[in-house]
């Protein structure tokens, strides 16, 4: 399962909403769809998001350079994966 975009509005951050949303998503899809892993990309500079994903046992598997189409600049991106244990 590839998670494309997770965002919590700034005024609601640090209230556990992102944590619970991610928990709910994983717990309610892993068995139903028999996902073996969840994968996502996150900007290397986004330490709050990396911390959140790490709490859910996502691990960094690769660092890549990715072009930001809005700015035409290259950004550092981490690919993180959570493997589902049986």
PDB file of C-alpha atoms in Angstrom:
ATOM      1  CA  UNK A   1       0.000   0.000   0.000  1.00  0.00           C
ATOM      2  CA  UNK A   2       1.439   3.373  -0.952  1.00  0.00           C
ATOM      3  CA  UNK A   3       0.404   6.303   1.234  1.00  0.00           C
ATOM      4  CA  UNK A   4       0.465   9.337  -1.001  1.00  0.00           C
ATOM      5  CA  UNK A   5      -0.388  12.291   1.201  1.00  0.00           C
ATOM      6  CA  UNK A   6      -0.985  12.731   4.914  1.00  0.00           C
ATOM      7  CA  UNK A   7      -1.497  16.213   6.293  1.00  0.00           C
ATOM      8  CA  UNK A   8      -2.795  17.698   9.540  1.00  0.00           C
ATOM      9  CA  UNK A   9      -3.676  21.387   9.547  1.00  0.00           C
ATOM     10  CA  UNK A  10      -1.144  23.299  11.666  1.00  0.00           C
ATOM     11  CA  UNK A  11      -3.650  24.331  14.366  1.00  0.00           C
ATOM     12  CA  UNK A  12      -4.510  20.659  14.976  1.00  0.00           C
ATOM     13  CA  UNK A  13      -0.956  19.316  15.077  1.00  0.00           C
ATOM     14  CA  UNK A  14       0.461  17.849  18.312  1.00  0.00           C
ATOM     15  CA  UNK A  15      -3.002  16.624  19.356  1.00  0.00           C
ATOM     16  CA  UNK A  16      -2.589  13.019  18.218  1.00  0.00           C
ATOM     17  CA  UNK A  17      -4.830  13.364  15.161  1.00  0.00           C
ATOM     18  CA  UNK A  18      -2.173  12.306  12.644  1.00  0.00           C
ATOM     19  CA  UNK A  19      -1.148   9.405  14.858  1.00  0.00           C
ATOM     20  CA  UNK A  20      -4.718   8.153  15.231  1.00  0.00           C
ATOM     21  CA  UNK A  21      -5.534   8.630  11.545  1.00  0.00           C
ATOM     22  CA  UNK A  22      -2.492   6.606  10.504  1.00  0.00           C
ATOM     23  CA  UNK A  23      -3.222   3.949  13.131  1.00  0.00           C
ATOM     24  CA  UNK A  24      -6.831   3.656  11.955  1.00  0.00           C
ATOM     25  CA  UNK A  25      -5.814   3.432   8.308  1.00  0.00           C
ATOM     26  CA  UNK A  26      -3.276   0.676   8.917  1.00  0.00           C
ATOM     27  CA  UNK A  27      -5.365  -1.351  11.362  1.00  0.00           C
ATOM     28  CA  UNK A  28      -8.461  -1.285   9.175  1.00  0.00           C
ATOM     29  CA  UNK A  29      -6.771  -2.144   5.892  1.00  0.00           C
ATOM     30  CA  UNK A  30      -3.893  -4.525   6.590  1.00  0.00           C
ATOM     31  CA  UNK A  31      -6.020  -7.655   7.047  1.00  0.00           C
ATOM     32  CA  UNK A  32      -8.878  -6.722   4.751  1.00  0.00           C
ATOM     33  CA  UNK A  33      -6.593  -6.165   1.778  1.00  0.00           C
ATOM     34  CA  UNK A  34      -3.750  -8.412   2.959  1.00  0.00           C
ATOM     35  CA  UNK A  35      -1.154  -5.667   2.556  1.00  0.00           C
ATOM     36  CA  UNK A  36       2.373  -6.881   3.274  1.00  0.00           C
ATOM     37  CA  UNK A  37       3.811  -3.412   3.712  1.00  0.00           C
ATOM     38  CA  UNK A  38       3.024   0.293   3.655  1.00  0.00           C
ATOM     39  CA  UNK A  39       5.327   2.721   1.885  1.00  0.00           C
ATOM     40  CA  UNK A  40       5.525   6.499   1.803  1.00  0.00           C
ATOM     41  CA  UNK A  41       7.803   9.384   0.911  1.00  0.00           C
ATOM     42  CA  UNK A  42       8.601  12.245   3.253  1.00  0.00           C
ATOM     43  CA  UNK A  43      10.843  15.271   2.902  1.00  0.00           C
ATOM     44  CA  UNK A  44      14.059  14.739   4.822  1.00  0.00           C
ATOM     45  CA  UNK A  45      13.601  18.113   6.528  1.00  0.00           C
ATOM     46  CA  UNK A  46      10.137  17.178   7.850  1.00  0.00           C
ATOM     47  CA  UNK A  47      11.321  15.843  11.201  1.00  0.00           C
ATOM     48  CA  UNK A  48       7.840  15.959  12.776  1.00  0.00           C
ATOM     49  CA  UNK A  49       6.431  13.654  10.104  1.00  0.00           C
ATOM     50  CA  UNK A  50       9.448  11.325  10.304  1.00  0.00           C
ATOM     51  CA  UNK A  51       8.936  11.105  14.066  1.00  0.00           C
ATOM     52  CA  UNK A  52       5.243  10.269  13.580  1.00  0.00           C
ATOM     53  CA  UNK A  53       6.002   7.530  11.041  1.00  0.00           C
ATOM     54  CA  UNK A  54       8.761   6.124  13.242  1.00  0.00           C
ATOM     55  CA  UNK A  55       6.237   5.774  16.097  1.00  0.00           C
ATOM     56  CA  UNK A  56       4.278   3.514  13.736  1.00  0.00           C
ATOM     57  CA  UNK A  57       7.440   1.479  13.065  1.00  0.00           C
ATOM     58  CA  UNK A  58       8.118   2.843   9.600  1.00  0.00           C
ATOM     59  CA  UNK A  59      11.802   2.474   8.739  1.00  0.00           C
ATOM     60  CA  UNK A  60      13.872   4.557   6.351  1.00  0.00           C
ATOM     61  CA  UNK A  61      14.963   2.326   3.494  1.00  0.00           C
ATOM     62  CA  UNK A  62      16.317   4.849   1.010  1.00  0.00           C
ATOM     63  CA  UNK A  63      17.134   8.502   0.494  1.00  0.00           C
ATOM     64  CA  UNK A  64      16.513   9.987  -2.937  1.00  0.00           C
ATOM     65  CA  UNK A  65      16.651  13.320  -4.725  1.00  0.00           C
ATOM     66  CA  UNK A  66      13.317  14.377  -6.162  1.00  0.00           C
ATOM     67  CA  UNK A  67      12.464  17.332  -8.366  1.00  0.00           C
ATOM     68  CA  UNK A  68       9.958  19.758  -6.900  1.00  0.00           C
ATOM     69  CA  UNK A  69       7.873  20.693  -9.946  1.00  0.00           C
ATOM     70  CA  UNK A  70       6.648  23.923  -8.325  1.00  0.00           C
ATOM     71  CA  UNK A  71      10.113  25.337  -7.680  1.00  0.00           C
ATOM     72  CA  UNK A  72      12.184  23.357 -10.217  1.00  0.00           C
ATOM     73  CA  UNK A  73      14.567  22.537  -7.372  1.00  0.00           C
ATOM     74  CA  UNK A  74      15.717  19.172  -6.122  1.00  0.00           C
ATOM     75  CA  UNK A  75      14.678  18.118  -2.617  1.00  0.00           C
ATOM     76  CA  UNK A  76      15.926  15.319  -0.366  1.00  0.00           C
ATOM     77  CA  UNK A  77      13.244  12.707   0.193  1.00  0.00           C
ATOM     78  CA  UNK A  78      13.205   9.631   2.420  1.00  0.00           C
ATOM     79  CA  UNK A  79      11.358   6.477   1.460  1.00  0.00           C
ATOM     80  CA  UNK A  80       9.928   4.802   4.547  1.00  0.00           C
ATOM     81  CA  UNK A  81       8.357   1.355   4.825  1.00  0.00           C
ATOM     82  CA  UNK A  82       6.361  -0.448   7.490  1.00  0.00           C
ATOM     83  CA  UNK A  83       6.303  -4.215   7.101  1.00  0.00           C
ATOM     84  CA  UNK A  84       3.265  -6.052   8.387  1.00  0.00           C
ATOM     85  CA  UNK A  85       4.127  -8.866  10.780  1.00  0.00           C
ATOM     86  CA  UNK A  86       1.953 -11.975  10.719  1.00  0.00           C
TER      87      UNK A  86
END
